[in-house]
PDB file of C-alpha atoms in Angstrom:
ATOM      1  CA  UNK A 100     118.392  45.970 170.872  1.00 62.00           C
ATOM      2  CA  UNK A 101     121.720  46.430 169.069  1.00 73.00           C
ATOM      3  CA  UNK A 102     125.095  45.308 170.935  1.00 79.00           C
ATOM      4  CA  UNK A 103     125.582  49.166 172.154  1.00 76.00           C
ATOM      5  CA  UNK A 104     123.010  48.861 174.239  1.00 79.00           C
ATOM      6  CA  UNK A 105     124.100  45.792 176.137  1.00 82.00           C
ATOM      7  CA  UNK A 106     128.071  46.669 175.955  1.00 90.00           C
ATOM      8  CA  UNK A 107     127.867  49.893 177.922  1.00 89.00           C
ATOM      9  CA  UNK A 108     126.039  49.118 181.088  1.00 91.00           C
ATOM     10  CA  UNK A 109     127.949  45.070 181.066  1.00 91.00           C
ATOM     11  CA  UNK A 110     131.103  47.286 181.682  1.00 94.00           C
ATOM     12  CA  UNK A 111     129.927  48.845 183.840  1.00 94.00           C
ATOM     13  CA  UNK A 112     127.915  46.231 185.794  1.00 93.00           C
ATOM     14  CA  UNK A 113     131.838  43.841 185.326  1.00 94.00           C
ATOM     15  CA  UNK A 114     133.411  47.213 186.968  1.00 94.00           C
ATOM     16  CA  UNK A 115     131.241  47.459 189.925  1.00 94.00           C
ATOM     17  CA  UNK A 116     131.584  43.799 190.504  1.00 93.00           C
ATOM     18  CA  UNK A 117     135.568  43.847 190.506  1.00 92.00           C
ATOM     19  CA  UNK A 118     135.832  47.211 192.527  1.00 92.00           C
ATOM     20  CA  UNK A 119     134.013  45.306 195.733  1.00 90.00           C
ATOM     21  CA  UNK A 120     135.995  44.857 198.812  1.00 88.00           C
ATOM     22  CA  UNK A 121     135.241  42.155 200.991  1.00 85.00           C
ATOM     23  CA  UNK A 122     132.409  40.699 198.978  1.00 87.00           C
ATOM     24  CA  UNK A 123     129.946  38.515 200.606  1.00 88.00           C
ATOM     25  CA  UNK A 124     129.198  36.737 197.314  1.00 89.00           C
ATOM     26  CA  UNK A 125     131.152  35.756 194.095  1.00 91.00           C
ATOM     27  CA  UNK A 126     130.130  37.852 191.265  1.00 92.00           C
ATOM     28  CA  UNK A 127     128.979  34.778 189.572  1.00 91.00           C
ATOM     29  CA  UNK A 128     126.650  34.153 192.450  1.00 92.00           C
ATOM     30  CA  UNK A 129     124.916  37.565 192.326  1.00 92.00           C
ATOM     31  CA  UNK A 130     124.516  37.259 188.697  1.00 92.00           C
ATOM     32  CA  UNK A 131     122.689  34.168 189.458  1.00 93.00           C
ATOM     33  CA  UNK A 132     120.966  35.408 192.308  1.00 93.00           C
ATOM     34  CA  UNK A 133     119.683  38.644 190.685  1.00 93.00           C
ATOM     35  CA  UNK A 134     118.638  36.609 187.057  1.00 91.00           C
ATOM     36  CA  UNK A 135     116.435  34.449 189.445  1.00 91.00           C
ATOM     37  CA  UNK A 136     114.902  37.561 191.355  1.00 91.00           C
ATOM     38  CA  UNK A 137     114.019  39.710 188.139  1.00 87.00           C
ATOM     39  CA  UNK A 138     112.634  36.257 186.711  1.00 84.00           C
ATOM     40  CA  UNK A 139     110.672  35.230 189.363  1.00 84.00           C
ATOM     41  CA  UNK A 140     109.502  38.376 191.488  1.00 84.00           C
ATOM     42  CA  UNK A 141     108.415  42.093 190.061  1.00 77.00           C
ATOM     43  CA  UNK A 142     109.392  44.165 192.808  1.00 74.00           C
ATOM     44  CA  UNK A 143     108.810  42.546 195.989  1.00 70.00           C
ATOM     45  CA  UNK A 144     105.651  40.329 195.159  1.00 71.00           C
ATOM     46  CA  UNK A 145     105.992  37.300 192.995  1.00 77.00           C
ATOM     47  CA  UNK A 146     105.808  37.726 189.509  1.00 68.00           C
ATOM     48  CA  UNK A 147     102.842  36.293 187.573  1.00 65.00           C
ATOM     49  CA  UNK A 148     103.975  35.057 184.030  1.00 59.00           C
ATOM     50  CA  UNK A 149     101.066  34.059 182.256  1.00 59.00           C
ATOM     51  CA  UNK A 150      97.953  35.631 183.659  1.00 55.00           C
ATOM     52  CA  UNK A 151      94.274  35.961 182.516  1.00 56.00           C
ATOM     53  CA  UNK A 152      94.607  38.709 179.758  1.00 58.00           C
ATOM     54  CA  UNK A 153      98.615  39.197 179.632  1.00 59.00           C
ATOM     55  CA  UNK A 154     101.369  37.008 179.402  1.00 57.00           C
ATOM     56  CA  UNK A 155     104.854  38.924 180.977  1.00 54.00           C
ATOM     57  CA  UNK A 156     107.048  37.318 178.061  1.00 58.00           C
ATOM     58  CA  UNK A 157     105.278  39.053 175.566  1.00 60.00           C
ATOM     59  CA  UNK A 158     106.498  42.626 176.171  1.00 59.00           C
ATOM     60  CA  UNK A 159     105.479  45.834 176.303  1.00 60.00           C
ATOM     61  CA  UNK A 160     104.510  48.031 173.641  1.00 70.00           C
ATOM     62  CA  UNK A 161     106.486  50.924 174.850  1.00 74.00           C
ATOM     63  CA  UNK A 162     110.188  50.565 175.984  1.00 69.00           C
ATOM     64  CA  UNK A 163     110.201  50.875 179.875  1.00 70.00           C
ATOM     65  CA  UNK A 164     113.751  50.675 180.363  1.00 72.00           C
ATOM     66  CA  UNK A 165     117.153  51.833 180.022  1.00 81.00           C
ATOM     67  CA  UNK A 166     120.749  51.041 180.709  1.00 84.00           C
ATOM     68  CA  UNK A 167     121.654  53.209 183.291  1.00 87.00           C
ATOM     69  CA  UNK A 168     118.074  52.377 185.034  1.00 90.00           C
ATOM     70  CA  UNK A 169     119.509  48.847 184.892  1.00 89.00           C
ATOM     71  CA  UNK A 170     122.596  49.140 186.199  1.00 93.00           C
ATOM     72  CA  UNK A 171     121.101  51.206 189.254  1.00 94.00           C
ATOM     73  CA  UNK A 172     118.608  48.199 189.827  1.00 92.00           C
ATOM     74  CA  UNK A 173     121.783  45.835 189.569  1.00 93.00           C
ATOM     75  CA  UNK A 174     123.664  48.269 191.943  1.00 94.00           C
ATOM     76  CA  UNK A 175     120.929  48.301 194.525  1.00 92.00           C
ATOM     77  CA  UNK A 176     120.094  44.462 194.422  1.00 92.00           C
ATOM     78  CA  UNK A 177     123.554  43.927 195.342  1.00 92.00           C
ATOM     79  CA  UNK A 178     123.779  45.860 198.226  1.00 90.00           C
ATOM     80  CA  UNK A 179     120.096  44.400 199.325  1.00 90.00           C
ATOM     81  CA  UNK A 180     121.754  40.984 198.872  1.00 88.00           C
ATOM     82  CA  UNK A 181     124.521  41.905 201.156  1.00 85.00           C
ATOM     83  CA  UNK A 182     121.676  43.088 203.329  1.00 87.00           C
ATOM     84  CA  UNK A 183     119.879  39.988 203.262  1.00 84.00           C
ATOM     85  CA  UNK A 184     116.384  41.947 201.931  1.00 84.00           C
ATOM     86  CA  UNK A 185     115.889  39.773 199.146  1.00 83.00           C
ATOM     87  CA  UNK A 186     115.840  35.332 198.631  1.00 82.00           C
ATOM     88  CA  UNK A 187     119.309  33.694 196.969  1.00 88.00           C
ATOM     89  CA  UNK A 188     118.428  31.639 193.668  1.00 92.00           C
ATOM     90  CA  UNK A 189     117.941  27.699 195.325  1.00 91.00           C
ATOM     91  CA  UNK A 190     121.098  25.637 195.157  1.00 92.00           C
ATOM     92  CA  UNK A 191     121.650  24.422 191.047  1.00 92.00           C
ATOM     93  CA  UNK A 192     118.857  26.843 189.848  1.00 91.00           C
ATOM     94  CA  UNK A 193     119.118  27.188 186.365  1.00 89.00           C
ATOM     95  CA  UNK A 194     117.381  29.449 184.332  1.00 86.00           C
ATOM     96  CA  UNK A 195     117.796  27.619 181.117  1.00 84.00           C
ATOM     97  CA  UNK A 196     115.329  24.491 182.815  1.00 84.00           C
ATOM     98  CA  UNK A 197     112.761  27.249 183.777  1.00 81.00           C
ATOM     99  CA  UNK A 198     109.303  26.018 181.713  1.00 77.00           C
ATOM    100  CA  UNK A 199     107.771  29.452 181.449  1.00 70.00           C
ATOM    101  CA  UNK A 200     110.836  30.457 179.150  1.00 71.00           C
ATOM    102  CA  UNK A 201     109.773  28.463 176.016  1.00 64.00           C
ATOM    103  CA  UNK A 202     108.962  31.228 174.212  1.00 58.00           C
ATOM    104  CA  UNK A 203     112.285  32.390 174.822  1.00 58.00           C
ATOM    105  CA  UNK A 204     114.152  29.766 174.284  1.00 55.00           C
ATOM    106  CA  UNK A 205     114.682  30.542 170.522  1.00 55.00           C
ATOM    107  CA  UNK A 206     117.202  33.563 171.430  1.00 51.00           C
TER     108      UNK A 206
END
């Protein structure tokens, strides 16, 4: 992934987040809160990391994703948040102390 990739759709993600009136949340909290929902749930059902015959930290062979699919997903979590559709990240979660992340822990 070169730095392109992650500059366009941060700006844009920073924008949205500045351009909110009467937030319900700090933008640091929704960060949080929406790190700890992609990590822990795909879609609505909790996400399995390791399972029998695939392990979700591996990858995919194929790219599934893009930027601007991103930023929509960002876009709508927030406004589910505000909502109250989806569960806040428990108080001092941390993804850096999560244990299924050692294999990511080099980057």
């Amino acid at each position: 992934m070169e730095e392109v990739e992650l500059a366009g759709p941060a700006e844009e993600i920073l924008r949205f987040l500045s351009e909110r009136k009467n937030p319900m949340f700090e933008a640091h909290e929704l960060a949080i809160n929406y790190v700890y929902y992609r990590f822990k749930f795909d879609g609505r059902s909790e996400r399995t990391i390791k399972g029998i015959f695939k392990n979700a930290l591996k990858g995919d062979k194929e790219r599934k994703y893009n930027s601007n699919k991103s930023v929509k997903n960002f876009k709508a979590y927030c406004f589910s948040m505000r909502s109250g559709h989806f569960e806040k990240a428990p108080a001092g979660w941390d993804i850096s102390k999560e244990e299924d992340l050692h294999e990511l822990g080099r980057l």
